[in-house]
mmCIF file of C-alpha atoms and ligand atoms in Angstrom:
data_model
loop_
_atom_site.group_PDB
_atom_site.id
_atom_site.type_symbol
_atom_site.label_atom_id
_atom_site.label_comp_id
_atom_site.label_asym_id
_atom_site.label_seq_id
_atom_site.Cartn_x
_atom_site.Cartn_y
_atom_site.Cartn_z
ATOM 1 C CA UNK A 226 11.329 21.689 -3.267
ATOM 2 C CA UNK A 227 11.500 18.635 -0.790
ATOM 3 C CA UNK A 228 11.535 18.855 3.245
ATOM 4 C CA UNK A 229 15.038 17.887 4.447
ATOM 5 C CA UNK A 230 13.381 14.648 6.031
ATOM 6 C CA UNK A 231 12.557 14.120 2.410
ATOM 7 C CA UNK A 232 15.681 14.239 0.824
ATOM 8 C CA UNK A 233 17.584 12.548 3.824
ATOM 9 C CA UNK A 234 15.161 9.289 3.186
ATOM 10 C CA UNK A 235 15.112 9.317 -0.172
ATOM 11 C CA UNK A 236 16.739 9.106 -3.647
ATOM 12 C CA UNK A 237 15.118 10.723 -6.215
ATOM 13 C CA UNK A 238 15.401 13.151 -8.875
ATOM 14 C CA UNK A 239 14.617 16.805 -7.722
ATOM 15 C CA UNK A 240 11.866 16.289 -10.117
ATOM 16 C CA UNK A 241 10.006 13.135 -8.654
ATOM 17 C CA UNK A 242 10.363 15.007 -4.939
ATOM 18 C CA UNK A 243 8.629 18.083 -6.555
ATOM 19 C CA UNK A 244 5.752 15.295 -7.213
ATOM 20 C CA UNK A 245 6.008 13.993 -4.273
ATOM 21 C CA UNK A 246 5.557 17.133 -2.183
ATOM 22 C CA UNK A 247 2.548 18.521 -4.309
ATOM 23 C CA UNK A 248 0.706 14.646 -4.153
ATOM 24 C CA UNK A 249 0.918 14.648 -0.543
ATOM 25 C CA UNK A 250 -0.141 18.445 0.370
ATOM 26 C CA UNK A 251 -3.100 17.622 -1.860
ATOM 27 C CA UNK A 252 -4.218 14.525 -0.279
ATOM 28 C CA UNK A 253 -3.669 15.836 3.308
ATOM 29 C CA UNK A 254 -5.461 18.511 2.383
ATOM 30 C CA UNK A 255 -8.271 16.146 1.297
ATOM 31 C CA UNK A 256 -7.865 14.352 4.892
ATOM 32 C CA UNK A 257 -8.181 17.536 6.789
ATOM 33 C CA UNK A 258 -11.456 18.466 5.137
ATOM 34 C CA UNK A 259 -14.571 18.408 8.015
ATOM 35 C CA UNK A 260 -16.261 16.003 5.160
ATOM 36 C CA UNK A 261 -13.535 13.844 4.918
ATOM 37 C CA UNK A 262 -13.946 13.248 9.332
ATOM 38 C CA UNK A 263 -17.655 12.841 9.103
ATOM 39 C CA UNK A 264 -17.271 10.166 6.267
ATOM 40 C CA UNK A 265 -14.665 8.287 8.341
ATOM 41 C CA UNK A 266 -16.880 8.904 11.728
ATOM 42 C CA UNK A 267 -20.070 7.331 9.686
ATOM 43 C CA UNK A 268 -17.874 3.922 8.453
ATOM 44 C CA UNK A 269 -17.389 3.464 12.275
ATOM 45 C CA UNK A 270 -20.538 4.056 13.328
ATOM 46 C CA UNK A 271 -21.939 2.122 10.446
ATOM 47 C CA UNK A 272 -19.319 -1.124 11.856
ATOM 48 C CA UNK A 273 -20.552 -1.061 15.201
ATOM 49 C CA UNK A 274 -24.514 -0.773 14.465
ATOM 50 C CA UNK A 275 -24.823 -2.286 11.438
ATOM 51 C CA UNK A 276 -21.293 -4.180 11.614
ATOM 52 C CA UNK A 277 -20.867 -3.163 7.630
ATOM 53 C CA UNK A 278 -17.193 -2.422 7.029
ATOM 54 C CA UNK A 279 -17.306 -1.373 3.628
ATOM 55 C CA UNK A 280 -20.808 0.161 1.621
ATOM 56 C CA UNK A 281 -20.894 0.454 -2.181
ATOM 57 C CA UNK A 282 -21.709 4.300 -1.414
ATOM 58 C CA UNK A 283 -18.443 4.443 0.362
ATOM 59 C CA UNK A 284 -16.325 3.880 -3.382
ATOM 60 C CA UNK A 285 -18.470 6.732 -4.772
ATOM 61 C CA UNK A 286 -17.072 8.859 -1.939
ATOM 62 C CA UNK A 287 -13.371 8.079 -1.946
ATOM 63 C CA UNK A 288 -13.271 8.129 -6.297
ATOM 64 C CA UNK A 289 -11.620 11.373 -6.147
ATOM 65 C CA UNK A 290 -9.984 11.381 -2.813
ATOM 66 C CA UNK A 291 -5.852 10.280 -2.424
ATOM 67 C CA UNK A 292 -5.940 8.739 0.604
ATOM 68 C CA UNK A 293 -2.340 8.348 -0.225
ATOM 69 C CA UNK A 294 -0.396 6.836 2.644
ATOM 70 C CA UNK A 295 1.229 9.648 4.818
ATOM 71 C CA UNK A 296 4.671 10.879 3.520
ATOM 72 C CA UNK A 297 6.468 9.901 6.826
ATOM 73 C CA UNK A 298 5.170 5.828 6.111
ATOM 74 C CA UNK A 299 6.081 6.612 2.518
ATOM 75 C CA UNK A 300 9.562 6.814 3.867
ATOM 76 C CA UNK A 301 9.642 4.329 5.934
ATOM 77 C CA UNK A 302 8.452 2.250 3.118
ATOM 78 C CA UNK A 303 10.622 3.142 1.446
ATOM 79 C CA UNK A 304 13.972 2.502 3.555
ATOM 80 C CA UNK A 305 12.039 -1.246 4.238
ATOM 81 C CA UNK A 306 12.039 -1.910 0.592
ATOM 82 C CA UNK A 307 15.583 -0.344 0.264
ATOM 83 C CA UNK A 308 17.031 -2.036 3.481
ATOM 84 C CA UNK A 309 15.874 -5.391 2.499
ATOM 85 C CA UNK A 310 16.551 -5.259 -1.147
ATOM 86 C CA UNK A 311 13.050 -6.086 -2.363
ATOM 87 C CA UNK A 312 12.776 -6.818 -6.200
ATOM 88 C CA UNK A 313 9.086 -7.849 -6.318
ATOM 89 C CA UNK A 314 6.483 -5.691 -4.824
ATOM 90 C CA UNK A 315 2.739 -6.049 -4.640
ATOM 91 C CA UNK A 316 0.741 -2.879 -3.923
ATOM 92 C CA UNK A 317 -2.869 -3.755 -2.736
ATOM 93 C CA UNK A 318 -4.442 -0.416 -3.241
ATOM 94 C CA UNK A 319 -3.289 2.121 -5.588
ATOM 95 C CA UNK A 320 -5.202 5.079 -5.825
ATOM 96 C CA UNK A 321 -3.429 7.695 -7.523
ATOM 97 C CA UNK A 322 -0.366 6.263 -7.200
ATOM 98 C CA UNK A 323 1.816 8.058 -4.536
ATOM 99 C CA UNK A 324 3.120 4.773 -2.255
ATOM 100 C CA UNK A 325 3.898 3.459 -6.218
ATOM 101 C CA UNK A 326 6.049 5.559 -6.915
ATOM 102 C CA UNK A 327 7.990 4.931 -3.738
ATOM 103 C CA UNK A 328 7.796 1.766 -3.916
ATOM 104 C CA UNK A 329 9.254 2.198 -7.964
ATOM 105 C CA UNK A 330 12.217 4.073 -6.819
ATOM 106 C CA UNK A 331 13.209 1.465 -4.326
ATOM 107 C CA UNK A 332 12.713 -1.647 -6.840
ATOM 108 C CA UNK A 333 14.286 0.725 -9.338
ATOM 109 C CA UNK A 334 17.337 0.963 -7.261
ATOM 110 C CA UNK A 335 17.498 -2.160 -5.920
ATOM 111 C CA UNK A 336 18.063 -3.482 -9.292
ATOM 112 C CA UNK A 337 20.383 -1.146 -10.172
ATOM 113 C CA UNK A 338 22.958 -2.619 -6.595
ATOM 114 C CA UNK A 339 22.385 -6.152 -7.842
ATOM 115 C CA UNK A 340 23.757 -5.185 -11.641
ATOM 116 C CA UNK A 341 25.970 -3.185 -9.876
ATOM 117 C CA UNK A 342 27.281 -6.556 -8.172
ATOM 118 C CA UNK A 343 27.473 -8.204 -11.599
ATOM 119 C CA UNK A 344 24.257 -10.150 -11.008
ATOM 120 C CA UNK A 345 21.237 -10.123 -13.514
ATOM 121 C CA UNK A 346 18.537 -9.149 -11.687
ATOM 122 C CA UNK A 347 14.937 -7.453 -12.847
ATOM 123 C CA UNK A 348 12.363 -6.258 -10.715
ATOM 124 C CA UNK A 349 8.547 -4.470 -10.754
ATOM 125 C CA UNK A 350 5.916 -3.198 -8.647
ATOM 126 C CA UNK A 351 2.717 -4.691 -9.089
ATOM 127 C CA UNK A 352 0.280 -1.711 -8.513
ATOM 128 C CA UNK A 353 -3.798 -2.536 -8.181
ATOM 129 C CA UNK A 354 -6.724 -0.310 -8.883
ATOM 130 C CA UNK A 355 -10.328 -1.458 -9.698
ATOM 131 C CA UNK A 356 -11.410 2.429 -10.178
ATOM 132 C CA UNK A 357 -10.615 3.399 -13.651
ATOM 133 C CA UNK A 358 -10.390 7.517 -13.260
ATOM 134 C CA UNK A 359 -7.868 6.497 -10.611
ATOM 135 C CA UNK A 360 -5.814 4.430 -12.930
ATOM 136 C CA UNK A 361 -5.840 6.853 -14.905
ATOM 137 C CA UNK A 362 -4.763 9.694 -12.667
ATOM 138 C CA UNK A 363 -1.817 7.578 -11.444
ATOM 139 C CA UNK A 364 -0.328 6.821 -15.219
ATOM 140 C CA UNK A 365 -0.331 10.373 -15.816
ATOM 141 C CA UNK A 366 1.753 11.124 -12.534
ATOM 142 C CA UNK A 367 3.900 8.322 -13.330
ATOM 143 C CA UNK A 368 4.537 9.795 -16.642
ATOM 144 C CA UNK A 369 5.554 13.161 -14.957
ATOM 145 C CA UNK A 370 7.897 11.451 -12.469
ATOM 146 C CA UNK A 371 9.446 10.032 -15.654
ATOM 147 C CA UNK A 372 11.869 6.663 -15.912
ATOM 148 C CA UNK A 373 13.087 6.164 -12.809
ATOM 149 C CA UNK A 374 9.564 5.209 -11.689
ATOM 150 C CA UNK A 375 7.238 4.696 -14.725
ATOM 151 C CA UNK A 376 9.302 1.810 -16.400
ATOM 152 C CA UNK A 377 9.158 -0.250 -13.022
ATOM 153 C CA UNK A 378 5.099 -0.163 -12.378
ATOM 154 C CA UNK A 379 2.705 -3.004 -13.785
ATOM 155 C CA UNK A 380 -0.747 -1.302 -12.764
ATOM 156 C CA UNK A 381 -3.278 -4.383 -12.921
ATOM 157 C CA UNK A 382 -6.568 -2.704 -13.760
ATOM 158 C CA UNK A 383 -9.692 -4.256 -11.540
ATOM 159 C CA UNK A 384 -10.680 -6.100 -8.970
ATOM 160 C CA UNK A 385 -7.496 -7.323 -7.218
ATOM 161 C CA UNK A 386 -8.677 -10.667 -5.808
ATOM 162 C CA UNK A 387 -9.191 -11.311 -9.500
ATOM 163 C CA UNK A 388 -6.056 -9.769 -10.890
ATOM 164 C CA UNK A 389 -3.541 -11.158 -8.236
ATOM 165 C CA UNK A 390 -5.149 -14.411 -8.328
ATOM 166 C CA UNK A 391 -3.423 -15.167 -11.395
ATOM 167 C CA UNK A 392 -0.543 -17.377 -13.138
ATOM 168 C CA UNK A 393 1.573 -13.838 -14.690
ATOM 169 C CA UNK A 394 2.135 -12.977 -11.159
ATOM 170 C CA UNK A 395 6.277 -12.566 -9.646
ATOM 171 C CA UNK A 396 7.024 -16.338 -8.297
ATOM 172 C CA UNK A 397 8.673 -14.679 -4.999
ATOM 173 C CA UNK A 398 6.940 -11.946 -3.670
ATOM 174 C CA UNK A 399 9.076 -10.241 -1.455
ATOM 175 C CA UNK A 400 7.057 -7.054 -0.204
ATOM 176 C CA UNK A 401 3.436 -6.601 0.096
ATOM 177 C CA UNK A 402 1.732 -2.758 1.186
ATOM 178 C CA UNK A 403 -1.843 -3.343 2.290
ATOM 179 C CA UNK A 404 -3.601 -0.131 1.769
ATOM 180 C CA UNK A 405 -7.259 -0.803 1.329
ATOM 181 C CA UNK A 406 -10.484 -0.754 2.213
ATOM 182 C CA UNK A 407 -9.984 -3.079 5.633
ATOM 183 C CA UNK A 408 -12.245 -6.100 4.403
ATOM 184 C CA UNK A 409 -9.821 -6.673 1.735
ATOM 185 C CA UNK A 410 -6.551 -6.995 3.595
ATOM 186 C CA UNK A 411 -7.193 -10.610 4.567
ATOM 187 C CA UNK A 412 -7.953 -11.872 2.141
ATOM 188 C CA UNK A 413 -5.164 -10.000 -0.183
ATOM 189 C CA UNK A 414 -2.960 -11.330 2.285
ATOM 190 C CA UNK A 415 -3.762 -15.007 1.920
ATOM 191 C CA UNK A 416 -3.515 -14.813 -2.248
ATOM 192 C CA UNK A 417 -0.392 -13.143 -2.398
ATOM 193 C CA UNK A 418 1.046 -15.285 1.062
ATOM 194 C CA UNK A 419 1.908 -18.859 -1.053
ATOM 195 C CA UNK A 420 4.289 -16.152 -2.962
ATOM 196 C CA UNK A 421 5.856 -14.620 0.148
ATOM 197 C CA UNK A 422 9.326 -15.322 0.547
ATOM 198 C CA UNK A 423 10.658 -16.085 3.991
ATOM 199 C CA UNK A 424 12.110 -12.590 5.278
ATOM 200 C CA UNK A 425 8.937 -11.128 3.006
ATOM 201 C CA UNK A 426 7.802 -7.608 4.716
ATOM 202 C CA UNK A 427 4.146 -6.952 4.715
ATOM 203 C CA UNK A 428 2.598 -3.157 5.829
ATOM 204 C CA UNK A 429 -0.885 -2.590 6.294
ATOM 205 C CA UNK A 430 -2.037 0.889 6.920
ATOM 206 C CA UNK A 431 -3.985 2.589 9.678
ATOM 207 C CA UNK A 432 -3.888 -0.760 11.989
ATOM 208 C CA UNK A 433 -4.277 1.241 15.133
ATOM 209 C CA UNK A 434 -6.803 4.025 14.335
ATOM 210 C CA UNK A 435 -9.081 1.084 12.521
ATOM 211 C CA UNK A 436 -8.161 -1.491 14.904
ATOM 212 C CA UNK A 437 -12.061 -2.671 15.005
ATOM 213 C CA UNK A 438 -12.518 -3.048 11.069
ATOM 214 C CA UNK A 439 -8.789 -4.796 10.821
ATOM 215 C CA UNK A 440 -9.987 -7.792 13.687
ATOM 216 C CA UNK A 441 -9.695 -10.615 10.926
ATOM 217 C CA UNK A 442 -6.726 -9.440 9.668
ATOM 218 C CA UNK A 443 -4.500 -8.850 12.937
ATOM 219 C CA UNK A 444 -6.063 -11.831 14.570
ATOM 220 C CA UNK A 445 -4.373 -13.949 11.605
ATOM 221 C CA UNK A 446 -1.334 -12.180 11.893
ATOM 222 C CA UNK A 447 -0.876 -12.583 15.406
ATOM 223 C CA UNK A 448 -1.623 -16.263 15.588
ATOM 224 C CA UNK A 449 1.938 -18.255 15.435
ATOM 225 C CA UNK A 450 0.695 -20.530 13.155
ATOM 226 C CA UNK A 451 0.516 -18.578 10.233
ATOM 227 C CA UNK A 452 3.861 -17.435 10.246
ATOM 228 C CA UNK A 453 3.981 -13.877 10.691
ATOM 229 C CA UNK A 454 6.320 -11.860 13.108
ATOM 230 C CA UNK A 455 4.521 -8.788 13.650
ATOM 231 C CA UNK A 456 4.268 -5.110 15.195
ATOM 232 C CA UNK A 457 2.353 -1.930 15.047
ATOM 233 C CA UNK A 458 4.328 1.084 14.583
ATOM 234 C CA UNK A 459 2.994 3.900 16.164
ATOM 235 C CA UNK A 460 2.903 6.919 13.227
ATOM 236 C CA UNK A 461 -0.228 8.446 12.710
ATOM 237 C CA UNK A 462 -2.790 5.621 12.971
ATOM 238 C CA UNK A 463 -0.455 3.152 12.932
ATOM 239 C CA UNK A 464 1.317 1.178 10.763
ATOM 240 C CA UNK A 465 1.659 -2.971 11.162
ATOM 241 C CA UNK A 466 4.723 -4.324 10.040
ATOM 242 C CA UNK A 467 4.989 -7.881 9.711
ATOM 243 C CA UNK A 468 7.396 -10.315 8.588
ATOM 244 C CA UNK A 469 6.904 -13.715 6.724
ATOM 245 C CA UNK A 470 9.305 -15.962 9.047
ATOM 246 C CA UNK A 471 7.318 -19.392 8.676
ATOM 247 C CA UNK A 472 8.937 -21.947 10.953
ATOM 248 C CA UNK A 473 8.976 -24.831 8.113
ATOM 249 C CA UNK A 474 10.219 -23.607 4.554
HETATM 250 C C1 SAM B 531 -6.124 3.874 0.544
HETATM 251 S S1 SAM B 531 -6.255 3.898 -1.176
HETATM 252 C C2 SAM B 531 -4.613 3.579 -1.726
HETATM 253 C C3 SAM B 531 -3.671 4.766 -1.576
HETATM 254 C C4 SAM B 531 -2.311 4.529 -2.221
HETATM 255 N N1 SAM B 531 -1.662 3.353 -1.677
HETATM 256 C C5 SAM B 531 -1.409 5.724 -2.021
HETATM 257 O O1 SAM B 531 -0.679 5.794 -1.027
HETATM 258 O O2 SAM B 531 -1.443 6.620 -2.874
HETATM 259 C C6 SAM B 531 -7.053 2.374 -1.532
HETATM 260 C C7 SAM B 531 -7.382 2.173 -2.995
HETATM 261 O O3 SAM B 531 -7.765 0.811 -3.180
HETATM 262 C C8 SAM B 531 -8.720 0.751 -4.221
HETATM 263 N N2 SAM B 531 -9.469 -0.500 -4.083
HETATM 264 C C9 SAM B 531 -10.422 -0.804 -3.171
HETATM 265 N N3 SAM B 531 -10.896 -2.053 -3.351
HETATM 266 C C10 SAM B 531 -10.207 -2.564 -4.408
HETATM 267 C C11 SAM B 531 -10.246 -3.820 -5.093
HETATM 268 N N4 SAM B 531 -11.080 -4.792 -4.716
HETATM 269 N N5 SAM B 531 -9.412 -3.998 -6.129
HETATM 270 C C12 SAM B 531 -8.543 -3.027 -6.514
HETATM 271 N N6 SAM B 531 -8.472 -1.807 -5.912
HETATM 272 C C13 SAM B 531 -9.296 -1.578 -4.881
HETATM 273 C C14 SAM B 531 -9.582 1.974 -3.993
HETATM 274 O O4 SAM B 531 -10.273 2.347 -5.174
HETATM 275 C C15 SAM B 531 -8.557 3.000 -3.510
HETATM 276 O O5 SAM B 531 -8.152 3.837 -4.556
#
């Protein structure tokens, strides 16, 4: 059964919002655990002593955690991707593959309007995970969703600055979710930004709660030279949305 939020923002099968509803009760339920708040309390602590964003120890920690981004983002994602009619999606940070399959639906039915129209048109989500269980996890809930969102994902296996950085990529990207450890959203940003189309809509996650371990990042994004129209929106940690609006094309 979906919420009624659910259903209002999105189109999907009653199946997929089944998924949907289980994945995200089981990853909040991960994020309410005492362990999960101590293990987020140490990574600051950890930035402002030792200024270490990210520790190899850390990955052990989070290989069988979701962090899947909230459902309420997921939405909003979502309706972004929908409202702007995105055909080319790169997901930096897949996990177990919740955002995907948001992110599938919309590219799904995006390309489904533009035949509609009487236009050709193909589209995909370009997923990333360098953890192999996780990879693993989110193919088999891709599978269960079925179609509508397994036939849209490419899931590029490994590191992503290494598997985006690559010739087979979409020549126009037009959406890009940043939802990973914070020292990799800059530079994920600056591969995948010679692909940007203008209008391009990129999210990163938890701007506001991790506003220390993001400084790089939103200190590029703010600066007019690079481009980017940009704001935080205030859900649960924050969200930044920017848009690729570069004065020269
Ligand atoms: C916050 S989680 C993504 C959650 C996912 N977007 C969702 O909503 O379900 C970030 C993921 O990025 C992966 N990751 C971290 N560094 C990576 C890298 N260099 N290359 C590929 N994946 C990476 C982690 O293993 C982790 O599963």
């Amino acid at each position: 059964m979906s919420t009624p939020a659910a259903s209002q923002a999105l189109a999907a099968s009653p199946r997929v919002h089944a998924l949907l509803t289980r994945l995200h009760a089981a990853s909040a339920a991960q994020e309410k655990s005492l362990s999960q708040s101590w293990f987020y309390l140490k990574r600051l602590f950890a930035f402002y002593l030792f200024s270490r964003a990210w520790a190899p120890a850390a990955d052990d920690h989070m290989r069988d955690k979701f962090v899947a981004l909230d459902q309420d983002k997921c939405q909003f994602m979502y309706l972004a991707a929908r409202a702007s009619g995105a055909l080319h999606i790169v997901e930096a940070g897949t996990s177990f593959g919740v955002s995907t399959i948001y992110l599938a639906l919309a590219v799904g039915q995006n390309v489904a309007d533009q035949k509609a129209a009487g236009r050709t048109a193909s589209g995909r989500v370009v997923a990333t995970e360098k953890e192999p269980t996780k990879a693993a996890r989110a193919r088999a809930y891709w599978a269960e969703a079925g179609d509508e969102v397994q036939g849209v994902i490419e899931l590029r296996e490994g590191d992503l600055l290494e598997t985006l950085d690559r010739d087979d990529m979409p020549a126009q990207v037009d959406f890009l979710l940043l939802d990973i450890w914070t020292p990799m959203a800059l530079p994920t940003l600056k591969i995948i930004k010679p692909r940007l189309k203008k209008g391009a809509i990129v999210l990163a996650d938890n701007t506001g709660k991790a506003r220390p371990l993001y400084k790089e990042y939103l200190d590029y994004i703010h600066h007019p030279a690079n481009g980017f129209r940009t704001t935080e929106i205030p859900y649960s940690g924050g969200l930044q949305m920017s848009v690729y609006l570069p004065e020269t094309d």
